[in-house]
JSON list of C-alpha atoms in Angstrom, two decimals:
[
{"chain": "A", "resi": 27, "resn": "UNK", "atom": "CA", "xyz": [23.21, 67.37, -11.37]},
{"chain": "A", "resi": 28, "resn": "UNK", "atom": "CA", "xyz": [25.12, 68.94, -14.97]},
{"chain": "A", "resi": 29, "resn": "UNK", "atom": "CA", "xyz": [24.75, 66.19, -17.36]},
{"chain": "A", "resi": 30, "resn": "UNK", "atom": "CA", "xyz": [26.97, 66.14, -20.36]},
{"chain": "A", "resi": 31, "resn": "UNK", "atom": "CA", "xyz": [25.80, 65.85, -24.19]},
{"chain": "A", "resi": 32, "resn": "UNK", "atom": "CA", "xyz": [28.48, 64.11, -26.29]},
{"chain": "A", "resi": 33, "resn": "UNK", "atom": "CA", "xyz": [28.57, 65.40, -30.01]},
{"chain": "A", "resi": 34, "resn": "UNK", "atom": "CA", "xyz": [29.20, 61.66, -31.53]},
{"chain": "A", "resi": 35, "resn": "UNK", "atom": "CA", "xyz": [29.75, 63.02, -34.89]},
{"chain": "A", "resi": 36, "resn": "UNK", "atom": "CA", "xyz": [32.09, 65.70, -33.63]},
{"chain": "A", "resi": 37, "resn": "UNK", "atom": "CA", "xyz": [33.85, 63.05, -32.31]},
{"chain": "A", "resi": 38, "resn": "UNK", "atom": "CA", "xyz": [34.28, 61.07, -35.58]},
{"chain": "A", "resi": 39, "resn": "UNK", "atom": "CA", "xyz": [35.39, 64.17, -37.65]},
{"chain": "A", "resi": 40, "resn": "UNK", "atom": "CA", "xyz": [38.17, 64.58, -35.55]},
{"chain": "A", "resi": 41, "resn": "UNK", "atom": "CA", "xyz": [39.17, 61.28, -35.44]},
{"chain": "A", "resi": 42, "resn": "UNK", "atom": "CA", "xyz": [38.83, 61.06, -39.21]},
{"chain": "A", "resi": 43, "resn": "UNK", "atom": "CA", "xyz": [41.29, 64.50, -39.45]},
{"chain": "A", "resi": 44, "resn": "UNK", "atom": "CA", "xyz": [43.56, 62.69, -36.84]},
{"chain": "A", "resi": 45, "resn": "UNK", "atom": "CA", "xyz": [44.02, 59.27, -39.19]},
{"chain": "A", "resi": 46, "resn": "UNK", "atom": "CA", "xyz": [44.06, 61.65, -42.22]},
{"chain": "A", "resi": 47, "resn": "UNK", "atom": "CA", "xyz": [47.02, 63.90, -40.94]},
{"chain": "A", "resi": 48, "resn": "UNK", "atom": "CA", "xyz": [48.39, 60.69, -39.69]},
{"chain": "A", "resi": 49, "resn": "UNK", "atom": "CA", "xyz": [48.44, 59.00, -43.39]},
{"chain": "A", "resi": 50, "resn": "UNK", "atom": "CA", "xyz": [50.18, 62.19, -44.69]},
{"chain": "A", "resi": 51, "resn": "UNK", "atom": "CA", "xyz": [52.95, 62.24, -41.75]},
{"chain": "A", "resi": 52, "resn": "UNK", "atom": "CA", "xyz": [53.63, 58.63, -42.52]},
{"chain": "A", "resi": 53, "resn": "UNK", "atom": "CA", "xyz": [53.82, 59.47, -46.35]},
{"chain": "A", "resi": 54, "resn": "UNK", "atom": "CA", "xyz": [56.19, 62.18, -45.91]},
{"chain": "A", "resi": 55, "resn": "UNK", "atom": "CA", "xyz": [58.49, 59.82, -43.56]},
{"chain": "A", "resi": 56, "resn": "UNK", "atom": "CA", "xyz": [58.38, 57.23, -46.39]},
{"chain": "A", "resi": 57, "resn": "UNK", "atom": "CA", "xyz": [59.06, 59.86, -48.61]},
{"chain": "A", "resi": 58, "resn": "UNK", "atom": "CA", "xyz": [61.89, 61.24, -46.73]},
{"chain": "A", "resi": 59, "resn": "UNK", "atom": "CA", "xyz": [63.36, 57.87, -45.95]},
{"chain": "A", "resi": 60, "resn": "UNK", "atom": "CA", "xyz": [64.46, 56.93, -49.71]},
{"chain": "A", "resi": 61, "resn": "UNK", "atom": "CA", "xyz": [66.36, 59.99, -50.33]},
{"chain": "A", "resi": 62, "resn": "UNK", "atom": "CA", "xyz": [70.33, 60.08, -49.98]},
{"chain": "A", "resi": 63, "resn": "UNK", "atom": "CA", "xyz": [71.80, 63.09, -48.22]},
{"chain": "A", "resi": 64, "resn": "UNK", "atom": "CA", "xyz": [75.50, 63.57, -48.64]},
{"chain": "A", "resi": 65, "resn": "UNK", "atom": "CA", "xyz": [78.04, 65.32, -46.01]},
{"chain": "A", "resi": 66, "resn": "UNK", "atom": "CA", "xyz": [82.14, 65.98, -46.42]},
{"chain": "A", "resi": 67, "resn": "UNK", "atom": "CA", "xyz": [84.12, 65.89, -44.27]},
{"chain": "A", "resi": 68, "resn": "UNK", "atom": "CA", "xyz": [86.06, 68.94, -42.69]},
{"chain": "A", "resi": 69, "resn": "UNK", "atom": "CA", "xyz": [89.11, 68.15, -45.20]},
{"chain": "A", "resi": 70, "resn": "UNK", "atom": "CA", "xyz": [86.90, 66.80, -47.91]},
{"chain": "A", "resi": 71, "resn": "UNK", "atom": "CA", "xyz": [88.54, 63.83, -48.44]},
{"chain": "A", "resi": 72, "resn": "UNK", "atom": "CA", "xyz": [85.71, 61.95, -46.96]},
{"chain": "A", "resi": 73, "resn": "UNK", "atom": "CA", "xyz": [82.15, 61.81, -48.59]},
{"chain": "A", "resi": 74, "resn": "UNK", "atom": "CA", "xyz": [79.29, 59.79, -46.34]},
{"chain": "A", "resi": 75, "resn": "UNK", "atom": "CA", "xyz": [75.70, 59.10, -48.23]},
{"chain": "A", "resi": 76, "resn": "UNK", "atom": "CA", "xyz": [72.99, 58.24, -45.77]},
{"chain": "A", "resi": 77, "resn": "UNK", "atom": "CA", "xyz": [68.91, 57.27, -46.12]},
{"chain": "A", "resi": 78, "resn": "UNK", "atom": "CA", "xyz": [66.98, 60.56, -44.65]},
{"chain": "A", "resi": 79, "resn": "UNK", "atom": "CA", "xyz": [66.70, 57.70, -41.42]},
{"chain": "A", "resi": 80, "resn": "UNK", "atom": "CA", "xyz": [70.05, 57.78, -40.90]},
{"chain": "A", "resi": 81, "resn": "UNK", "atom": "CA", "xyz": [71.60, 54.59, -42.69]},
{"chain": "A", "resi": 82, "resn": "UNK", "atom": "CA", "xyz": [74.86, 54.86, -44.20]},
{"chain": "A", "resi": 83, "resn": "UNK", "atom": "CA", "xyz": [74.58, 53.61, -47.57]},
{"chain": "A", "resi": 84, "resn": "UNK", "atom": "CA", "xyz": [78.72, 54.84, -48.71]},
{"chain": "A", "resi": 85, "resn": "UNK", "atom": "CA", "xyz": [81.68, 56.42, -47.44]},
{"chain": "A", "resi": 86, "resn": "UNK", "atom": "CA", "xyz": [83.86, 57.43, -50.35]},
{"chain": "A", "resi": 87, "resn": "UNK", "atom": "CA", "xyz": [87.31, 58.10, -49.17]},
{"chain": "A", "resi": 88, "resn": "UNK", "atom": "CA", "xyz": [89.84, 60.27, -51.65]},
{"chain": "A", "resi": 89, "resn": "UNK", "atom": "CA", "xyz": [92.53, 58.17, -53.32]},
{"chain": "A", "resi": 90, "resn": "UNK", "atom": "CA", "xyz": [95.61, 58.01, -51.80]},
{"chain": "A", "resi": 91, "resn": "UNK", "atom": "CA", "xyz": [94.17, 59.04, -48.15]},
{"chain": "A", "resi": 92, "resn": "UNK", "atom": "CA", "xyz": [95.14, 55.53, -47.03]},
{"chain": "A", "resi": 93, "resn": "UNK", "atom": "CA", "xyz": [98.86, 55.66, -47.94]},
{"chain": "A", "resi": 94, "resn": "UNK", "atom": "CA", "xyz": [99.18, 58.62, -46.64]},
{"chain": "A", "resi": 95, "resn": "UNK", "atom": "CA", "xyz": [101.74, 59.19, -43.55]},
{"chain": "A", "resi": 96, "resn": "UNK", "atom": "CA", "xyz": [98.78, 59.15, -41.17]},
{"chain": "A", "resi": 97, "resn": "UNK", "atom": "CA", "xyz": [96.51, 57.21, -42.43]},
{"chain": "A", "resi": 98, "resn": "UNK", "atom": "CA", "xyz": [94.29, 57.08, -38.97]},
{"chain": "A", "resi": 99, "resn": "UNK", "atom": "CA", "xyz": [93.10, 60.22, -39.51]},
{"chain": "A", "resi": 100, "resn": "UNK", "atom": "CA", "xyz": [90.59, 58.53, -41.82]},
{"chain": "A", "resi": 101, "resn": "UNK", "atom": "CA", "xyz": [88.27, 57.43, -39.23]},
{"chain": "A", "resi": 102, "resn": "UNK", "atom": "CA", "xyz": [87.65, 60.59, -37.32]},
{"chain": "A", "resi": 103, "resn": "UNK", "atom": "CA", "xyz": [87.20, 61.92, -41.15]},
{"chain": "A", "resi": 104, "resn": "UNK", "atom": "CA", "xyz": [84.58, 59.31, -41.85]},
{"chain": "A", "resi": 105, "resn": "UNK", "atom": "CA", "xyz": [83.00, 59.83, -38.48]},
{"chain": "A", "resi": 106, "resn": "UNK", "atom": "CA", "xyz": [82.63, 64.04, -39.69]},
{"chain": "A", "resi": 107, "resn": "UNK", "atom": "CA", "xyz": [81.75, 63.13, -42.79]},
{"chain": "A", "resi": 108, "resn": "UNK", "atom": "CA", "xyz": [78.73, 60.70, -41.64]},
{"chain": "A", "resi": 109, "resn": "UNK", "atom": "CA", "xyz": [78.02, 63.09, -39.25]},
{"chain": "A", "resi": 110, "resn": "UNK", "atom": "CA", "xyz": [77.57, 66.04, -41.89]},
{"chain": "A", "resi": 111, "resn": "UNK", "atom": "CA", "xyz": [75.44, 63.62, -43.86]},
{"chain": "A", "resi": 112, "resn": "UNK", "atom": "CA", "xyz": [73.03, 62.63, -40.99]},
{"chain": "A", "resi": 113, "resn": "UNK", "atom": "CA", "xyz": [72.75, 66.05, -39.77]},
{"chain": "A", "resi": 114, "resn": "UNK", "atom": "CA", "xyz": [71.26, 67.07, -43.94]},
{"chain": "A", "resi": 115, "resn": "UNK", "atom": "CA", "xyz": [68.79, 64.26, -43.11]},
{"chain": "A", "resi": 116, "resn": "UNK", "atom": "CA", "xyz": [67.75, 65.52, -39.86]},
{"chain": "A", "resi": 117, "resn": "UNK", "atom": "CA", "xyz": [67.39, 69.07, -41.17]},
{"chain": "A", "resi": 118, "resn": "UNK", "atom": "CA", "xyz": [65.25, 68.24, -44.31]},
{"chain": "A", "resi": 119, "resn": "UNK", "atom": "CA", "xyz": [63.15, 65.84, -42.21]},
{"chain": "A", "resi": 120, "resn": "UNK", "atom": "CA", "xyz": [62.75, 69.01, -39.89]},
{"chain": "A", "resi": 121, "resn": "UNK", "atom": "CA", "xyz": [61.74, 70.79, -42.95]},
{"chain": "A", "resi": 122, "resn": "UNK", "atom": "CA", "xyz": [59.02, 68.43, -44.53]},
{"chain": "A", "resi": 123, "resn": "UNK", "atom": "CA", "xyz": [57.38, 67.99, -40.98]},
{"chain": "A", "resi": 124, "resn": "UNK", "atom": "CA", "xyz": [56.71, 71.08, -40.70]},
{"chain": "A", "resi": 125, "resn": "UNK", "atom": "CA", "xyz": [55.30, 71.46, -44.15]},
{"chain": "A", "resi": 126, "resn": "UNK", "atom": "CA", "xyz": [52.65, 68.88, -43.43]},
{"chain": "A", "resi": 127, "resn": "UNK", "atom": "CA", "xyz": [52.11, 69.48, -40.18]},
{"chain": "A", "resi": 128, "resn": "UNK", "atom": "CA", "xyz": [53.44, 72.84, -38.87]},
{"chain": "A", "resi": 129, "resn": "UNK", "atom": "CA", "xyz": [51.02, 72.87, -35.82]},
{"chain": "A", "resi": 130, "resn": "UNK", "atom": "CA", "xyz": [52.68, 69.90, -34.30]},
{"chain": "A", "resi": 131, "resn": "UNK", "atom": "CA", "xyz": [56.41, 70.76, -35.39]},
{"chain": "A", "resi": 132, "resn": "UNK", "atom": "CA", "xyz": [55.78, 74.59, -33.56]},
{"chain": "A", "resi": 133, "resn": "UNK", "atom": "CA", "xyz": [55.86, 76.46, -37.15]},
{"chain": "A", "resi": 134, "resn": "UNK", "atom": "CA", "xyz": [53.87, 78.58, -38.45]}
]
């Protein structure tokens, strides 16, 4: 019978690189979570700010868009605009997870 040795301290090195790259994934989500990302909308009479996790934190809407003749229009223009915005978030959270941990996000 094959009997197996088990390298204990191999063991805890990688578990100490796993919390380690752990604590720095977890940093840069913090990180990315406080900044604002900004998107237009098509017409650009709609501005959305987000949180890099997604939160809306403004819409900004042109003066006079309201009182215009179709004023309706404004929500699929807030909808674009919040979607641009989310979709910078998503892209520069792509971006800093691969920078600290480009194994795991498939870059190189």
């Amino acid at each position: 019978m094959e009997t197996h040795r088990v390298d204990f301290e191999a063991l805890r090195r990688a578990a100490d690189d796993l919390d380690h790259r752990a604590k720095v994934i977890r940093r840069a989500r913090g990180e990315h979570e406080r900044h604002n990302f900004s998107g237009r909308s098509g017409s650009g009479r709609v501005v959305a700010t987000c949180l890099g996790n997604g939160t809306v934190t403004e819409i900004a809407i042109r003066g006079g868009v309201l009182s215009s003749i179709y004023p309706e229009t404004v929500a699929a223009e807030i909808k674009d605009a919040i979607g641009n915005a989310r979709s910078r978030a998503s892209e520069a959270a792509s971006r800093a997870f691969k920078k600290v941990a480009p194994d795991l996000a498939g870059g190189q």
